[in-house]
PDB file of C-alpha atoms in Angstrom:
ATOM      1  CA  GLY B1001      16.907  -2.041  -4.723  1.00  0.00           C
ATOM      2  CA  ASP B1002      14.998  -0.867  -1.509  1.00  0.00           C
ATOM      3  CA  SER B1003      13.689  -3.749   0.489  1.00  0.00           C
ATOM      4  CA  VAL B1004      11.246  -4.220   3.843  1.00  0.00           C
ATOM      5  CA  THR B1005      11.282  -7.137   5.972  1.00  0.00           C
ATOM      6  CA  GLN B1006       8.580  -7.406   8.789  1.00  0.00           C
ATOM      7  CA  MET B1007       7.833 -10.312  10.655  1.00  0.00           C
ATOM      8  CA  GLU B1008       5.514 -13.097   9.483  1.00  0.00           C
ATOM      9  CA  GLY B1009       1.657 -13.544  10.793  1.00  0.00           C
ATOM     10  CA  PRO B1010      -0.327 -14.416  12.298  1.00  0.00           C
ATOM     11  CA  VAL B1011       0.875 -12.319  15.853  1.00  0.00           C
ATOM     12  CA  THR B1012      -2.640 -13.582  17.911  1.00  0.00           C
ATOM     13  CA  LEU B1013      -2.729 -11.799  21.178  1.00  0.00           C
ATOM     14  CA  SER B1014      -5.204 -11.345  24.000  1.00  0.00           C
ATOM     15  CA  GLU B1015      -6.833  -7.828  24.854  1.00  0.00           C
ATOM     16  CA  GLU B1016      -4.398  -5.933  26.629  1.00  0.00           C
ATOM     17  CA  ALA B1017      -1.505  -7.278  25.812  1.00  0.00           C
ATOM     18  CA  PHE B1018       1.847  -5.806  24.356  1.00  0.00           C
ATOM     19  CA  LEU B1019       2.259  -5.708  20.711  1.00  0.00           C
ATOM     20  CA  THR B1020       5.614  -5.552  18.751  1.00  0.00           C
ATOM     21  CA  ILE B1021       5.744  -6.266  15.003  1.00  0.00           C
ATOM     22  CA  ASN B1022       9.197  -5.827  13.989  1.00  0.00           C
ATOM     23  CA  CYS B1023       9.973  -4.542  10.499  1.00  0.00           C
ATOM     24  CA  THR B1024      13.612  -3.603   8.823  1.00  0.00           C
ATOM     25  CA  TYR B1025      14.237  -2.390   5.978  1.00  0.00           C
ATOM     26  CA  THR B1026      16.927  -1.579   3.017  1.00  0.00           C
ATOM     27  CA  ALA B1027      17.429   1.684   1.181  1.00  0.00           C
ATOM     28  CA  THR B1028      19.721   2.691  -1.668  1.00  0.00           C
ATOM     29  CA  GLY B1029      19.019   6.572  -0.079  1.00  0.00           C
ATOM     30  CA  TYR B1030      17.675   7.959   3.208  1.00  0.00           C
ATOM     31  CA  PRO B1031      14.378   6.576   3.462  1.00  0.00           C
ATOM     32  CA  SER B1032      11.044   8.104   5.471  1.00  0.00           C
ATOM     33  CA  LEU B1033       9.366   4.612   6.759  1.00  0.00           C
ATOM     34  CA  PHE B1034       5.554   4.318   7.322  1.00  0.00           C
ATOM     35  CA  TRP B1035       3.219   1.895   8.746  1.00  0.00           C
ATOM     36  CA  TYR B1036      -0.200   1.336   7.163  1.00  0.00           C
ATOM     37  CA  VAL B1037      -2.676  -0.598   8.299  1.00  0.00           C
ATOM     38  CA  GLN B1038      -5.466  -2.262   6.323  1.00  0.00           C
ATOM     39  CA  TYR B1039      -9.215  -3.285   8.532  1.00  0.00           C
ATOM     40  CA  PRO B1040     -11.399  -5.801   7.102  1.00  0.00           C
ATOM     41  CA  GLY B1041     -12.847  -4.693   4.127  1.00  0.00           C
ATOM     42  CA  GLU B1042     -11.525  -1.365   4.176  1.00  0.00           C
ATOM     43  CA  GLY B1043      -8.031   0.099   2.300  1.00  0.00           C
ATOM     44  CA  LEU B1044      -4.625   0.573   3.385  1.00  0.00           C
ATOM     45  CA  GLN B1045      -4.483   3.862   5.989  1.00  0.00           C
ATOM     46  CA  LEU B1046      -1.527   5.425   6.883  1.00  0.00           C
ATOM     47  CA  LEU B1047      -1.124   4.877  10.411  1.00  0.00           C
ATOM     48  CA  LEU B1048       2.281   6.826  11.438  1.00  0.00           C
ATOM     49  CA  LYS B1049       5.428   7.793   9.990  1.00  0.00           C
ATOM     50  CA  ALA B1050       8.819   8.939  10.711  1.00  0.00           C
ATOM     51  CA  THR B1051      11.054  11.044   7.995  1.00  0.00           C
ATOM     52  CA  LYS B1052      14.094  11.115   9.718  1.00  0.00           C
ATOM     53  CA  ALA B1053      16.654   9.032  12.268  1.00  0.00           C
ATOM     54  CA  ASP B1054      15.332   8.750  15.915  1.00  0.00           C
ATOM     55  CA  ASP B1055      12.039  10.279  14.889  1.00  0.00           C
ATOM     56  CA  LYS B1056       9.039   8.668  16.553  1.00  0.00           C
ATOM     57  CA  GLY B1057       6.123   8.612  14.558  1.00  0.00           C
ATOM     58  CA  SER B1058       3.067   7.624  16.805  1.00  0.00           C
ATOM     59  CA  ASN B1059      -0.767   7.659  16.404  1.00  0.00           C
ATOM     60  CA  LYS B1060      -3.955   5.802  18.016  1.00  0.00           C
ATOM     61  CA  GLY B1061      -1.152   4.198  21.221  1.00  0.00           C
ATOM     62  CA  PHE B1062       0.927   2.987  18.131  1.00  0.00           C
ATOM     63  CA  GLU B1063       4.503   3.844  18.018  1.00  0.00           C
ATOM     64  CA  ALA B1064       7.754   3.175  15.888  1.00  0.00           C
ATOM     65  CA  THR B1065      10.861   4.666  16.313  1.00  0.00           C
ATOM     66  CA  TYR B1066      13.118   5.473  13.520  1.00  0.00           C
ATOM     67  CA  ARG B1067      16.784   3.403  13.935  1.00  0.00           C
ATOM     68  CA  LYS B1068      19.155   4.239  11.342  1.00  0.00           C
ATOM     69  CA  GLU B1069      21.980   2.129  13.417  1.00  0.00           C
ATOM     70  CA  THR B1070      20.035  -0.863  13.087  1.00  0.00           C
ATOM     71  CA  THR B1071      17.777  -0.267   9.592  1.00  0.00           C
ATOM     72  CA  SER B1072      14.542  -0.867  11.833  1.00  0.00           C
ATOM     73  CA  PHE B1073      11.231   0.753  12.423  1.00  0.00           C
ATOM     74  CA  HIS B1074       9.591  -1.893  14.906  1.00  0.00           C
ATOM     75  CA  LEU B1075       5.802  -1.111  15.616  1.00  0.00           C
ATOM     76  CA  GLU B1076       4.551  -1.509  19.175  1.00  0.00           C
ATOM     77  CA  LYS B1077       1.331  -0.667  21.144  1.00  0.00           C
ATOM     78  CA  GLY B1078       1.071  -0.935  24.877  1.00  0.00           C
ATOM     79  CA  SER B1079      -2.210  -2.662  24.854  1.00  0.00           C
ATOM     80  CA  VAL B1080      -3.916  -3.937  22.167  1.00  0.00           C
ATOM     81  CA  GLN B1081      -7.955  -3.810  21.641  1.00  0.00           C
ATOM     82  CA  VAL B1082     -10.126  -6.312  19.296  1.00  0.00           C
ATOM     83  CA  SER B1083     -10.564  -3.365  16.993  1.00  0.00           C
ATOM     84  CA  ASP B1084      -6.824  -3.057  16.540  1.00  0.00           C
ATOM     85  CA  SER B1085      -7.549  -7.067  14.502  1.00  0.00           C
ATOM     86  CA  ALA B1086      -6.095  -5.729  11.010  1.00  0.00           C
ATOM     87  CA  VAL B1087      -3.138  -6.362   8.543  1.00  0.00           C
ATOM     88  CA  TYR B1088       0.179  -3.865   9.162  1.00  0.00           C
ATOM     89  CA  PHE B1089       2.275  -2.948   6.809  1.00  0.00           C
ATOM     90  CA  CYS B1090       5.830  -1.752   6.857  1.00  0.00           C
ATOM     91  CA  ALA B1091       7.082   0.504   3.865  1.00  0.00           C
ATOM     92  CA  LEU B1092       9.603   3.310   2.904  1.00  0.00           C
ATOM     93  CA  THR B1093      10.098   5.887   0.446  1.00  0.00           C
ATOM     94  CA  THR B1094      12.969   7.304  -1.050  1.00  0.00           C
ATOM     95  CA  GLY B1095      11.558   9.783  -3.249  1.00  0.00           C
ATOM     96  CA  PHE B1096      10.145  12.952  -1.983  1.00  0.00           C
ATOM     97  CA  SER B1097       6.903  14.815  -2.782  1.00  0.00           C
ATOM     98  CA  GLY B1098       3.582  13.155  -4.473  1.00  0.00           C
ATOM     99  CA  TYR B1099       6.164  11.355  -6.828  1.00  0.00           C
ATOM    100  CA  SER B1100       7.648   9.122  -4.044  1.00  0.00           C
ATOM    101  CA  THR B1101       6.483   5.089  -4.777  1.00  0.00           C
ATOM    102  CA  LEU B1102       6.482   3.285  -1.697  1.00  0.00           C
ATOM    103  CA  THR B1103       8.166  -0.096  -1.160  1.00  0.00           C
ATOM    104  CA  PHE B1104       6.378  -2.777   1.138  1.00  0.00           C
ATOM    105  CA  GLY B1105       6.815  -5.561   3.413  1.00  0.00           C
ATOM    106  CA  LYS B1106       4.589  -8.464   2.621  1.00  0.00           C
ATOM    107  CA  GLY B1107       2.131  -7.512   5.814  1.00  0.00           C
ATOM    108  CA  THR B1108       1.319  -9.116   9.272  1.00  0.00           C
ATOM    109  CA  MET B1109      -2.077 -10.059  10.424  1.00  0.00           C
ATOM    110  CA  LEU B1110      -2.823  -9.416  13.970  1.00  0.00           C
ATOM    111  CA  LEU B1111      -5.688 -10.994  15.297  1.00  0.00           C
ATOM    112  CA  VAL B1112      -6.714  -9.664  19.051  1.00  0.00           C
ATOM    113  CA  SER B1113      -8.746 -12.068  21.313  1.00  0.00           C
ATOM    114  CA  PRO B1114     -11.332 -10.787  24.159  1.00  0.00           C
TER     115      PRO B1114
ATOM    116  CA  GLU L1130     -14.847  14.180   0.920  1.00  0.00           C
ATOM    117  CA  ALA L1131     -15.402  10.931  -0.613  1.00  0.00           C
ATOM    118  CA  GLY L1132     -12.223   8.345  -0.858  1.00  0.00           C
ATOM    119  CA  VAL L1133     -10.734   6.582  -3.130  1.00  0.00           C
ATOM    120  CA  THR L1134     -12.955   4.305  -4.976  1.00  0.00           C
ATOM    121  CA  GLN L1135     -12.451   0.994  -6.753  1.00  0.00           C
ATOM    122  CA  PHE L1136     -14.767  -0.933  -8.765  1.00  0.00           C
ATOM    123  CA  PRO L1137     -15.590  -3.981  -9.116  1.00  0.00           C
ATOM    124  CA  SER L1138     -14.463  -5.035  -5.292  1.00  0.00           C
ATOM    125  CA  HIS L1139     -14.249  -8.645  -6.461  1.00  0.00           C
ATOM    126  CA  SER L1140     -13.875 -10.045 -10.023  1.00  0.00           C
ATOM    127  CA  VAL L1141     -13.941 -13.582 -10.953  1.00  0.00           C
ATOM    128  CA  ILE L1142     -12.745 -14.386 -14.370  1.00  0.00           C
ATOM    129  CA  GLU L1143     -11.448 -17.358 -16.404  1.00  0.00           C
ATOM    130  CA  LYS L1144      -8.176 -17.175 -18.073  1.00  0.00           C
ATOM    131  CA  GLY L1145      -7.561 -15.660 -21.078  1.00  0.00           C
ATOM    132  CA  GLN L1146     -10.603 -13.509 -20.630  1.00  0.00           C
ATOM    133  CA  THR L1147     -10.769  -9.419 -19.625  1.00  0.00           C
ATOM    134  CA  VAL L1148     -11.272  -7.458 -16.573  1.00  0.00           C
ATOM    135  CA  THR L1149     -11.251  -4.045 -16.614  1.00  0.00           C
ATOM    136  CA  LEU L1150     -10.712  -2.049 -12.489  1.00  0.00           C
ATOM    137  CA  ARG L1151     -11.741   1.097 -12.321  1.00  0.00           C
ATOM    138  CA  CYS L1152     -10.391   3.909  -9.824  1.00  0.00           C
ATOM    139  CA  ASP L1153     -11.659   7.030  -8.912  1.00  0.00           C
ATOM    140  CA  PRO L1154      -9.522   8.866  -7.043  1.00  0.00           C
ATOM    141  CA  ILE L1155     -10.103  11.540  -4.213  1.00  0.00           C
ATOM    142  CA  SER L1156     -11.329  14.867  -6.033  1.00  0.00           C
ATOM    143  CA  GLY L1157      -8.539  17.182  -7.009  1.00  0.00           C
ATOM    144  CA  HIS L1158      -6.230  14.802  -7.220  1.00  0.00           C
ATOM    145  CA  ASP L1159      -3.280  14.969  -9.380  1.00  0.00           C
ATOM    146  CA  ASN L1160      -1.466  11.995  -8.574  1.00  0.00           C
ATOM    147  CA  LEU L1161      -2.881   8.507  -9.130  1.00  0.00           C
ATOM    148  CA  TYR L1162      -1.016   5.071  -8.534  1.00  0.00           C
ATOM    149  CA  TRP L1163      -1.721   1.962  -9.166  1.00  0.00           C
ATOM    150  CA  TYR L1164      -0.210  -1.029  -6.573  1.00  0.00           C
ATOM    151  CA  ARG L1165      -0.530  -5.022  -6.226  1.00  0.00           C
ATOM    152  CA  ARG L1166      -0.240  -7.394  -3.848  1.00  0.00           C
ATOM    153  CA  VAL L1167      -0.005 -11.029  -5.123  1.00  0.00           C
ATOM    154  CA  MET L1168      -1.066 -13.572  -2.020  1.00  0.00           C
ATOM    155  CA  GLY L1169       1.445 -14.198   0.314  1.00  0.00           C
ATOM    156  CA  LYS L1170       3.566 -11.279  -0.975  1.00  0.00           C
ATOM    157  CA  GLU L1171       4.338  -7.342  -0.928  1.00  0.00           C
ATOM    158  CA  ILE L1172       2.234  -4.616  -2.146  1.00  0.00           C
ATOM    159  CA  LYS L1173       4.062  -4.169  -5.384  1.00  0.00           C
ATOM    160  CA  PHE L1174       4.186  -0.797  -7.145  1.00  0.00           C
ATOM    161  CA  LEU L1175       2.496  -0.669 -10.620  1.00  0.00           C
ATOM    162  CA  LEU L1176       2.543   3.128 -12.213  1.00  0.00           C
ATOM    163  CA  HIS L1177       1.722   6.551 -11.576  1.00  0.00           C
ATOM    164  CA  PHE L1178       0.112   9.230 -13.451  1.00  0.00           C
ATOM    165  CA  VAL L1179       0.502  13.240 -12.833  1.00  0.00           C
ATOM    166  CA  LYS L1180      -3.338  14.074 -14.034  1.00  0.00           C
ATOM    167  CA  GLU L1181      -3.442  12.248 -17.485  1.00  0.00           C
ATOM    168  CA  SER L1182       0.318  11.634 -18.351  1.00  0.00           C
ATOM    169  CA  LYS L1183       1.879   8.267 -16.943  1.00  0.00           C
ATOM    170  CA  GLN L1184       4.801   9.598 -14.515  1.00  0.00           C
ATOM    171  CA  ASP L1185       6.544   6.181 -14.243  1.00  0.00           C
ATOM    172  CA  GLU L1186       5.043   2.695 -15.482  1.00  0.00           C
ATOM    173  CA  SER L1187       8.177   0.502 -14.324  1.00  0.00           C
ATOM    174  CA  GLY L1188       6.210  -1.365 -11.996  1.00  0.00           C
ATOM    175  CA  MET L1189       3.934  -3.084 -14.941  1.00  0.00           C
ATOM    176  CA  PRO L1190       4.656  -6.813 -15.296  1.00  0.00           C
ATOM    177  CA  ASN L1191       3.967  -6.972 -18.861  1.00  0.00           C
ATOM    178  CA  ASN L1192       2.357  -5.861 -21.725  1.00  0.00           C
ATOM    179  CA  ARG L1193      -1.133  -7.745 -21.036  1.00  0.00           C
ATOM    180  CA  PHE L1194      -1.969  -4.916 -18.473  1.00  0.00           C
ATOM    181  CA  LEU L1195      -2.753  -1.009 -19.932  1.00  0.00           C
ATOM    182  CA  ALA L1196      -3.682   1.582 -17.832  1.00  0.00           C
ATOM    183  CA  GLU L1197      -5.649   4.773 -18.228  1.00  0.00           C
ATOM    184  CA  ARG L1198      -6.536   7.896 -17.302  1.00  0.00           C
ATOM    185  CA  THR L1199      -8.333   9.646 -19.901  1.00  0.00           C
ATOM    186  CA  GLY L1200      -9.211  14.044 -18.364  1.00  0.00           C
ATOM    187  CA  GLY L1201      -7.121  13.288 -15.686  1.00  0.00           C
ATOM    188  CA  THR L1202      -9.891  11.833 -13.480  1.00  0.00           C
ATOM    189  CA  TYR L1203     -10.544   8.576 -12.918  1.00  0.00           C
ATOM    190  CA  SER L1204      -8.645   5.659 -14.407  1.00  0.00           C
ATOM    191  CA  THR L1205      -8.790   2.012 -15.678  1.00  0.00           C
ATOM    192  CA  LEU L1206      -6.242  -0.823 -15.359  1.00  0.00           C
ATOM    193  CA  LYS L1207      -6.584  -3.618 -18.442  1.00  0.00           C
ATOM    194  CA  VAL L1208      -5.985  -7.242 -17.931  1.00  0.00           C
ATOM    195  CA  GLN L1209      -5.961  -8.456 -21.667  1.00  0.00           C
ATOM    196  CA  PRO L1210      -5.614 -11.705 -21.811  1.00  0.00           C
ATOM    197  CA  ALA L1211      -5.431 -12.532 -17.775  1.00  0.00           C
ATOM    198  CA  GLU L1212      -3.398 -15.003 -16.316  1.00  0.00           C
ATOM    199  CA  LEU L1213      -3.408 -17.453 -13.261  1.00  0.00           C
ATOM    200  CA  GLU L1214      -0.677 -15.609 -11.916  1.00  0.00           C
ATOM    201  CA  ASP L1215      -2.496 -11.950 -12.574  1.00  0.00           C
ATOM    202  CA  SER L1216      -4.609 -13.039  -9.231  1.00  0.00           C
ATOM    203  CA  GLY L1217      -4.404 -11.027  -6.229  1.00  0.00           C
ATOM    204  CA  VAL L1218      -5.572  -7.238  -4.863  1.00  0.00           C
ATOM    205  CA  TYR L1219      -5.266  -4.128  -7.034  1.00  0.00           C
ATOM    206  CA  PHE L1220      -4.793  -0.957  -4.830  1.00  0.00           C
ATOM    207  CA  CYS L1221      -5.343   2.431  -6.164  1.00  0.00           C
ATOM    208  CA  ALA L1222      -4.150   5.320  -4.292  1.00  0.00           C
ATOM    209  CA  SER L1223      -4.322   9.070  -4.933  1.00  0.00           C
ATOM    210  CA  SER L1224      -2.391  12.328  -3.425  1.00  0.00           C
ATOM    211  CA  PRO L1225      -2.794  15.706  -4.089  1.00  0.00           C
ATOM    212  CA  ALA L1226      -0.373  17.703  -6.631  1.00  0.00           C
ATOM    213  CA  SER L1227       3.284  18.004  -5.694  1.00  0.00           C
ATOM    214  CA  THR L1228       4.566  20.513  -2.703  1.00  0.00           C
ATOM    215  CA  GLY L1229       7.812  18.960  -2.346  1.00  0.00           C
ATOM    216  CA  LEU L1230       6.713  17.479   1.123  1.00  0.00           C
ATOM    217  CA  ILE L1231       6.050  13.720   1.144  1.00  0.00           C
ATOM    218  CA  LEU L1232       2.744  13.324   0.483  1.00  0.00           C
ATOM    219  CA  GLU L1233       0.349  10.862   2.163  1.00  0.00           C
ATOM    220  CA  LYS L1234      -1.306   8.658  -0.228  1.00  0.00           C
ATOM    221  CA  TYR L1235      -5.006   7.716   0.175  1.00  0.00           C
ATOM    222  CA  PHE L1236      -5.604   4.216  -1.149  1.00  0.00           C
ATOM    223  CA  GLY L1237      -9.243   2.510  -2.115  1.00  0.00           C
ATOM    224  CA  PRO L1238     -10.387  -0.552  -0.677  1.00  0.00           C
ATOM    225  CA  GLY L1239      -8.640  -2.765  -3.470  1.00  0.00           C
ATOM    226  CA  THR L1240      -9.947  -5.260  -5.969  1.00  0.00           C
ATOM    227  CA  ARG L1241      -9.497  -8.860  -5.322  1.00  0.00           C
ATOM    228  CA  LEU L1242      -9.233 -10.803  -8.590  1.00  0.00           C
ATOM    229  CA  THR L1243      -9.215 -14.291  -9.198  1.00  0.00           C
ATOM    230  CA  VAL L1244      -8.351 -15.566 -12.150  1.00  0.00           C
ATOM    231  CA  THR L1245      -9.330 -19.208 -12.673  1.00  0.00           C
TER     232      THR L1245
END
């Protein structure tokens, strides 16, 4: 079956540090890849996505590139802020349209200190 | 536009009791999903409604869980009787009617269920 593996947390960084959260996947079909973020007290929000190999998703300064050869979708940000403190989930789907269900990783907590 | 809402935000019950979780999707969204995150583990799919019909309930753990979506609007997830391993955060998500594209799912804040 499909699965997503992401690095264990928490990841603790100082403000303006560089962030990488690793994510690798296995999938039976050709997946679309996502990063979701959950800020304290809020629901999961879609951060970015990529639907085919070599696509780069980006949003709010975060980026991730769909690497089919290494089955990876690592999340990066050049300079983190305290407000980026949250739990980040890597996910995939191999379905289409509204019938697609998501397969998630375990989540990585990011803590950014001033 | 209001987002996906879930009630209650937190529920603490004893083993053997019954709990009902509620999800109100974004108005007009035909697709409604339930997911669950057990502590320290992945968020797992439970089931998917299209309007009032169950499209996929392959993720439901056992027959102690019953989901309904009467009238195709809000949904309830009942756990009866609750067991310790049911503790976790239950997320609801919704998305518009299928268009053949991969649609963004809008998640609610989750209900944290603690079974003691």
